[in-house]
PDB file of C-alpha atoms in Angstrom:
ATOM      1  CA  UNK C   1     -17.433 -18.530  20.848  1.00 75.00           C
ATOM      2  CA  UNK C   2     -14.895 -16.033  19.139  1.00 91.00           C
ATOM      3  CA  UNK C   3     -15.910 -13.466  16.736  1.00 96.00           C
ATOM      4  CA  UNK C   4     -13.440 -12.476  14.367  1.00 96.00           C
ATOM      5  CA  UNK C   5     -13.841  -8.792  13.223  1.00 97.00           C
ATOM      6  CA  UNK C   6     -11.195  -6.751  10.881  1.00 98.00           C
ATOM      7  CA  UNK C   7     -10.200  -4.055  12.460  1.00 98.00           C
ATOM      8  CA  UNK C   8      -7.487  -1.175  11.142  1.00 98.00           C
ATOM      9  CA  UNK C   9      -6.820  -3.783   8.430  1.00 97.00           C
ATOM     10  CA  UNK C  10      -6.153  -6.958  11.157  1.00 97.00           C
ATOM     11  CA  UNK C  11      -8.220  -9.182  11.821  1.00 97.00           C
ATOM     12  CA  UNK C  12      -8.844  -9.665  15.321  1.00 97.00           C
ATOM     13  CA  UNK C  13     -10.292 -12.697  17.942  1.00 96.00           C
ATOM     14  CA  UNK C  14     -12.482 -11.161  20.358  1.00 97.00           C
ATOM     15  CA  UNK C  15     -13.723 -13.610  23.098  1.00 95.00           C
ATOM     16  CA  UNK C  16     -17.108 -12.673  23.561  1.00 95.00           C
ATOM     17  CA  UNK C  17     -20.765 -12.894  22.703  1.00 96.00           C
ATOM     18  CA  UNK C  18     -21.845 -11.962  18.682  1.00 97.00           C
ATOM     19  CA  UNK C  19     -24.349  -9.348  20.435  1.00 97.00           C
ATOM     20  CA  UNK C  20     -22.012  -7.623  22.408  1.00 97.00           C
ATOM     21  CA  UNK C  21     -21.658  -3.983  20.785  1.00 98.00           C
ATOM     22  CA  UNK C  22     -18.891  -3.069  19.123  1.00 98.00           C
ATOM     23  CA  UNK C  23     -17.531  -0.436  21.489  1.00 98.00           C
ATOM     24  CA  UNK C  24     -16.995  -2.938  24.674  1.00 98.00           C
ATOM     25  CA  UNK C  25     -14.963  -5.350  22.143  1.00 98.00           C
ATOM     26  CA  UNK C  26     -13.048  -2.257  21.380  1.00 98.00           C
ATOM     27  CA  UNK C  27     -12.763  -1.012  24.713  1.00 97.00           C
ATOM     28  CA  UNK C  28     -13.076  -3.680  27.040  1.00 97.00           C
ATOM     29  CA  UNK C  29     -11.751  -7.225  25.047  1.00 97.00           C
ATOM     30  CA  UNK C  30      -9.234  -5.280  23.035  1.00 97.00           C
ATOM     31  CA  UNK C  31      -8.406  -2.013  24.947  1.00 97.00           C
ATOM     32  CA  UNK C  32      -8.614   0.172  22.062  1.00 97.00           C
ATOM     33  CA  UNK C  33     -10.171   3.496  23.922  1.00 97.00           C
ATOM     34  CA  UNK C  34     -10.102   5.779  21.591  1.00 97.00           C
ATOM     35  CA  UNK C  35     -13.348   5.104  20.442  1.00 97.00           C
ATOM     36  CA  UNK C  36     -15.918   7.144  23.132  1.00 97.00           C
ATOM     37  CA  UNK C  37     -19.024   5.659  24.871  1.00 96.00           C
ATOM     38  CA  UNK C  38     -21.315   8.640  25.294  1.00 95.00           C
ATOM     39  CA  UNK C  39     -25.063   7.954  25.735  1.00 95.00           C
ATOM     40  CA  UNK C  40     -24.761   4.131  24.932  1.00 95.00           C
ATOM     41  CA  UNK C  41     -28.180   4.308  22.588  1.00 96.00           C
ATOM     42  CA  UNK C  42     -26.702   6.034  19.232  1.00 95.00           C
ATOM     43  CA  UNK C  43     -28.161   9.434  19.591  1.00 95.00           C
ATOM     44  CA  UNK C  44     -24.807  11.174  20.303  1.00 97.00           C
ATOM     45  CA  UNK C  45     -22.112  10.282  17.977  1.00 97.00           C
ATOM     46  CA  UNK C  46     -18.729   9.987  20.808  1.00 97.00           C
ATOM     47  CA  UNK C  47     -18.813   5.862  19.736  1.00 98.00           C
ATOM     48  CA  UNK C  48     -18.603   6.635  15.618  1.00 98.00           C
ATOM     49  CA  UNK C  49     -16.320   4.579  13.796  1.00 98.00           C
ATOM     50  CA  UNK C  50     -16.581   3.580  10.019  1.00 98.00           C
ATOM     51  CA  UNK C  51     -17.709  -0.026   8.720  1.00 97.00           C
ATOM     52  CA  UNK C  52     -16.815  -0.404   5.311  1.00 96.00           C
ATOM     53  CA  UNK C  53     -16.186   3.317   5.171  1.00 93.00           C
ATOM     54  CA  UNK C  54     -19.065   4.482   6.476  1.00 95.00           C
ATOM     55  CA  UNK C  55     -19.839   6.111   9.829  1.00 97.00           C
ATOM     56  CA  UNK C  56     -21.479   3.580  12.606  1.00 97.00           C
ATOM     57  CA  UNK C  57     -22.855   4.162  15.975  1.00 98.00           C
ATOM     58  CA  UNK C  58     -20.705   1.010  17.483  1.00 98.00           C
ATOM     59  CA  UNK C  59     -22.578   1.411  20.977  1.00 98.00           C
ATOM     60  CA  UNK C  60     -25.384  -0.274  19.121  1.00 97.00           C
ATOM     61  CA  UNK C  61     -23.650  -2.346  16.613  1.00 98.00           C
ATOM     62  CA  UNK C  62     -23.719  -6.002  17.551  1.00 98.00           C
ATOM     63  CA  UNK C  63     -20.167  -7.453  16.933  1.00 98.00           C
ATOM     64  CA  UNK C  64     -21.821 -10.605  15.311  1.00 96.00           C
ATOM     65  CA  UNK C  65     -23.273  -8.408  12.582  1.00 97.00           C
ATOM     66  CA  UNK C  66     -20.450  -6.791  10.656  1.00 97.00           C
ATOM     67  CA  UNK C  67     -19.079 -10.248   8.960  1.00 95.00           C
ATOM     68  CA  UNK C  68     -16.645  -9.823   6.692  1.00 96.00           C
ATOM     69  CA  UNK C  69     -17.012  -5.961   6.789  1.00 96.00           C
ATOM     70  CA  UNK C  70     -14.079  -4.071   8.019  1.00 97.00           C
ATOM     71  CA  UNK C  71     -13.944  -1.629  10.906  1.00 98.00           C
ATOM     72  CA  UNK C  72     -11.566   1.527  11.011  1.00 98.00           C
ATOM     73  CA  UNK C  73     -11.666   3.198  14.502  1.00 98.00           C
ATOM     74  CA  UNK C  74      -9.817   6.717  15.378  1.00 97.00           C
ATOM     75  CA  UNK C  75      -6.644   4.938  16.140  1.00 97.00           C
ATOM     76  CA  UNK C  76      -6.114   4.165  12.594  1.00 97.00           C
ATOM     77  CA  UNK C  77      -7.735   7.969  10.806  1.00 95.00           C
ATOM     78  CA  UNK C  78      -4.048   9.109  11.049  1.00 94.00           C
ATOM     79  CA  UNK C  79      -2.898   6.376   8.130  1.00 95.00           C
ATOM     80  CA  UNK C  80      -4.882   7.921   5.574  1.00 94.00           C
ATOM     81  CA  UNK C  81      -3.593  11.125   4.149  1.00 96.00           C
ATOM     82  CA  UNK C  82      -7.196  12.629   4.538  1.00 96.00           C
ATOM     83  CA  UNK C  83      -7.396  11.508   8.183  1.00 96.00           C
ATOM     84  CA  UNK C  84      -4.170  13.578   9.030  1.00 97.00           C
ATOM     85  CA  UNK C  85      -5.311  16.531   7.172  1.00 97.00           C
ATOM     86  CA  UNK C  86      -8.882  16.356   9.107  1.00 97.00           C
ATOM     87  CA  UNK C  87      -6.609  16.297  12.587  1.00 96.00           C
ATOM     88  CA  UNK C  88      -4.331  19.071  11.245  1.00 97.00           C
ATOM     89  CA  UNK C  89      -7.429  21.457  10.340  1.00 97.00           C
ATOM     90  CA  UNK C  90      -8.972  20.508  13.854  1.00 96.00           C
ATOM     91  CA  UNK C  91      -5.355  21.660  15.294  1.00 96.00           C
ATOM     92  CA  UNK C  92      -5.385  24.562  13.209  1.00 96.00           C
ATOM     93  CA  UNK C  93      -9.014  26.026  13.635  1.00 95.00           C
ATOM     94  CA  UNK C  94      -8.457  24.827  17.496  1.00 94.00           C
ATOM     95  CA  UNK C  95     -11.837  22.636  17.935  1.00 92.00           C
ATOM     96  CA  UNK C  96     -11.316  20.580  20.620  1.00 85.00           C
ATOM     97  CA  UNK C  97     -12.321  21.971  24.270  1.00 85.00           C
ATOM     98  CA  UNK C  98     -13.422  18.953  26.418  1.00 88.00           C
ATOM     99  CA  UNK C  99     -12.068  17.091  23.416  1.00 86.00           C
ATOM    100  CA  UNK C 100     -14.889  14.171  24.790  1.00 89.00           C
ATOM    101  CA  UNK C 101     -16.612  13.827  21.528  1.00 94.00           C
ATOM    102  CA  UNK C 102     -13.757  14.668  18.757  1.00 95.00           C
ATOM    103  CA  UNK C 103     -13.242  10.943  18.162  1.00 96.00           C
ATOM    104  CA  UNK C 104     -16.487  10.992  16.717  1.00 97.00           C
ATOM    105  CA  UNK C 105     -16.946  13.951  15.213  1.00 97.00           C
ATOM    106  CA  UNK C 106     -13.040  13.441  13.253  1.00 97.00           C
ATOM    107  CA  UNK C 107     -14.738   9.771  12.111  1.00 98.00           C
ATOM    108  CA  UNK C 108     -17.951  11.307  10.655  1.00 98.00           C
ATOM    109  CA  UNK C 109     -16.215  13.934   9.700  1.00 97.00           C
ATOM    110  CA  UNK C 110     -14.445  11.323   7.147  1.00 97.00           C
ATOM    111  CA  UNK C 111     -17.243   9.446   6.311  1.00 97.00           C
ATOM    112  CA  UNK C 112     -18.628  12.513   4.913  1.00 97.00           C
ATOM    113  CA  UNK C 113     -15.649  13.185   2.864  1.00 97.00           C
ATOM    114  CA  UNK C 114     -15.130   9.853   1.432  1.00 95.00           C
ATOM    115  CA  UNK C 115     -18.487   9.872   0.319  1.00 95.00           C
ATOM    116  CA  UNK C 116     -18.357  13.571  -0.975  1.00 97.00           C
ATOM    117  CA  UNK C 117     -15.240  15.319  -1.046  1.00 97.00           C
ATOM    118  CA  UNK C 118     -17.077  18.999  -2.099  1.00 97.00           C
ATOM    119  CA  UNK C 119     -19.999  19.379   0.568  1.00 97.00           C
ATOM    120  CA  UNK C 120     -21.426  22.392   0.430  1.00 97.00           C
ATOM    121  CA  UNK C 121     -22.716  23.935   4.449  1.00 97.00           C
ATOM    122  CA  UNK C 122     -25.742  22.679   4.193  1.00 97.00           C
ATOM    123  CA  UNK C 123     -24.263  19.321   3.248  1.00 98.00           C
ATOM    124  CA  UNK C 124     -21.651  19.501   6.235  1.00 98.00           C
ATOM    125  CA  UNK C 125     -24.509  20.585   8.511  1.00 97.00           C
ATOM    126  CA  UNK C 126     -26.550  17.219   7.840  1.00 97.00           C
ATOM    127  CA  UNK C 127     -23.726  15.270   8.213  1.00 96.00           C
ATOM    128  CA  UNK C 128     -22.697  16.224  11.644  1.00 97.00           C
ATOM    129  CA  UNK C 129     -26.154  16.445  13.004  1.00 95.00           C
ATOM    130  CA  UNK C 130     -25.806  13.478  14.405  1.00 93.00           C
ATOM    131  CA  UNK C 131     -22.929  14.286  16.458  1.00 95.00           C
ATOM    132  CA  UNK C 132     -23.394  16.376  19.450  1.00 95.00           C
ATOM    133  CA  UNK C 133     -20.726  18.377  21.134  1.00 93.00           C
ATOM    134  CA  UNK C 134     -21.262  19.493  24.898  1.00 89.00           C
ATOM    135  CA  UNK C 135     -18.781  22.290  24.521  1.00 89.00           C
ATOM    136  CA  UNK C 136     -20.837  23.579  21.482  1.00 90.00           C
ATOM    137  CA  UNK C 137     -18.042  23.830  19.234  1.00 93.00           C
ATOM    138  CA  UNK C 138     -19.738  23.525  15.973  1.00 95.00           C
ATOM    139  CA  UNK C 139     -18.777  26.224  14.015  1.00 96.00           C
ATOM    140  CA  UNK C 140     -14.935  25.234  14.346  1.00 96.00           C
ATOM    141  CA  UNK C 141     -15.584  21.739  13.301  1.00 97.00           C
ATOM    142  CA  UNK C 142     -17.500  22.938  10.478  1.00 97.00           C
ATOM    143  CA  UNK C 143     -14.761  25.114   9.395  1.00 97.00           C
ATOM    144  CA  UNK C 144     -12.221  22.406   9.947  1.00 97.00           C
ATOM    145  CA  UNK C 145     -14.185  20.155   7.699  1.00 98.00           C
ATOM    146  CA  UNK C 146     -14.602  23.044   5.346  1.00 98.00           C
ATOM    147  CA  UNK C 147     -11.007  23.782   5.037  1.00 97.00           C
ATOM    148  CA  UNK C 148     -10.081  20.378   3.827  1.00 97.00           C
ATOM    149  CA  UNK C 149     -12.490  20.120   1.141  1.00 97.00           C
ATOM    150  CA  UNK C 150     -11.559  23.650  -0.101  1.00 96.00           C
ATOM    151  CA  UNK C 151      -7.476  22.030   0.071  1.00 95.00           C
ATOM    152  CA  UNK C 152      -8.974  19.563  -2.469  1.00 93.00           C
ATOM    153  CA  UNK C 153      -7.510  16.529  -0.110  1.00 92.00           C
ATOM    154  CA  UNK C 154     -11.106  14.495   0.047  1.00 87.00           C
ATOM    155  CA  UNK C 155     -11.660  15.346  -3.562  1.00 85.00           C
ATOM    156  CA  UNK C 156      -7.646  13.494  -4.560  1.00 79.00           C
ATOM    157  CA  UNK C 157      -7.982  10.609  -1.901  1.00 63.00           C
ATOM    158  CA  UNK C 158     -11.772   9.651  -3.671  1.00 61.00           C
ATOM    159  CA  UNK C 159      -9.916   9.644  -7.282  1.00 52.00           C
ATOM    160  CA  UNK C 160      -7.314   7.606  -5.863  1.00 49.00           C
ATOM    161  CA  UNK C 161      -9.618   5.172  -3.771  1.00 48.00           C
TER     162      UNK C 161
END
């Protein structure tokens, strides 16, 4: 039986059981592989996307749970004026070494400024805990992240939302 699931604002038919995760129906049924698979049990973070605007581990998300929720995966983070100035601050403070788990870290990254645009380190520290990066970049994504809530970006795109 089909699931439908909205995804980067279509709604797509994905051939395939309701408990398959959400990563192999982005990966595998709709070959969208942006989206990482790191350690396949949600510890890691390299499989974050946002449901409903909020970050999910979709290595353990069963596609037959998300309903009418809508999922926005790194292929889309570019659309959204915050999700360009989160890739041009990663450019910028040069973050990415094995780039394996930016995916990830850009999506939570997000989540954490939709939700508050002003985080303080501490804030931005809890956040991201969840997302581990092998190359130990931390303290560039932190800045990154830092930069554009000191541009003011996050704190304009929640007003507008």
């Amino acid at each position: 039986m089909a699931v439908k699931v909205k995804i980067n604002g279509e709604v797509r038919e994905i051939d395939a059981p309701e408990e398959m995760p959400l990563l192999w129906a982005l990966r595998q049924e709709l070959g969208m592989v942006g989206t990482k698979f790191g350690c396949g049990k949600a510890l890691c973070g390299a499989c974050t996307v946002h449901v409903d605007g909020v970050a999910m581990r979709s290595c353990s998300t069963p596609i037959g749970s998300i309903g009418e929720g809508e999922v926005t995966t790194i292929e889309a983070l570019g659309q959204t004026e915050l999700g360009r100035a989160l890739q041009d601050a990663w450019l910028e403070e040069d973050v990415m070494q094995c780039g394996y788990c930016q995916a990830g870290q850009l999506m939570s990254a997000t989540a954490l400024l939709l939700r508050n645009p002003e985080p303080s380190a501490r804030q931005i520290d809890a956040a991201m805990s969840g997302n581990i990066c092998r190359c130990a970049c931390y303290t560039r994504i932190k800045s990154a992240i830092t930069q554009v809530a000191e541009s003011g970006v996050a704190k304009k795109g929640k007003a507008n939302a």
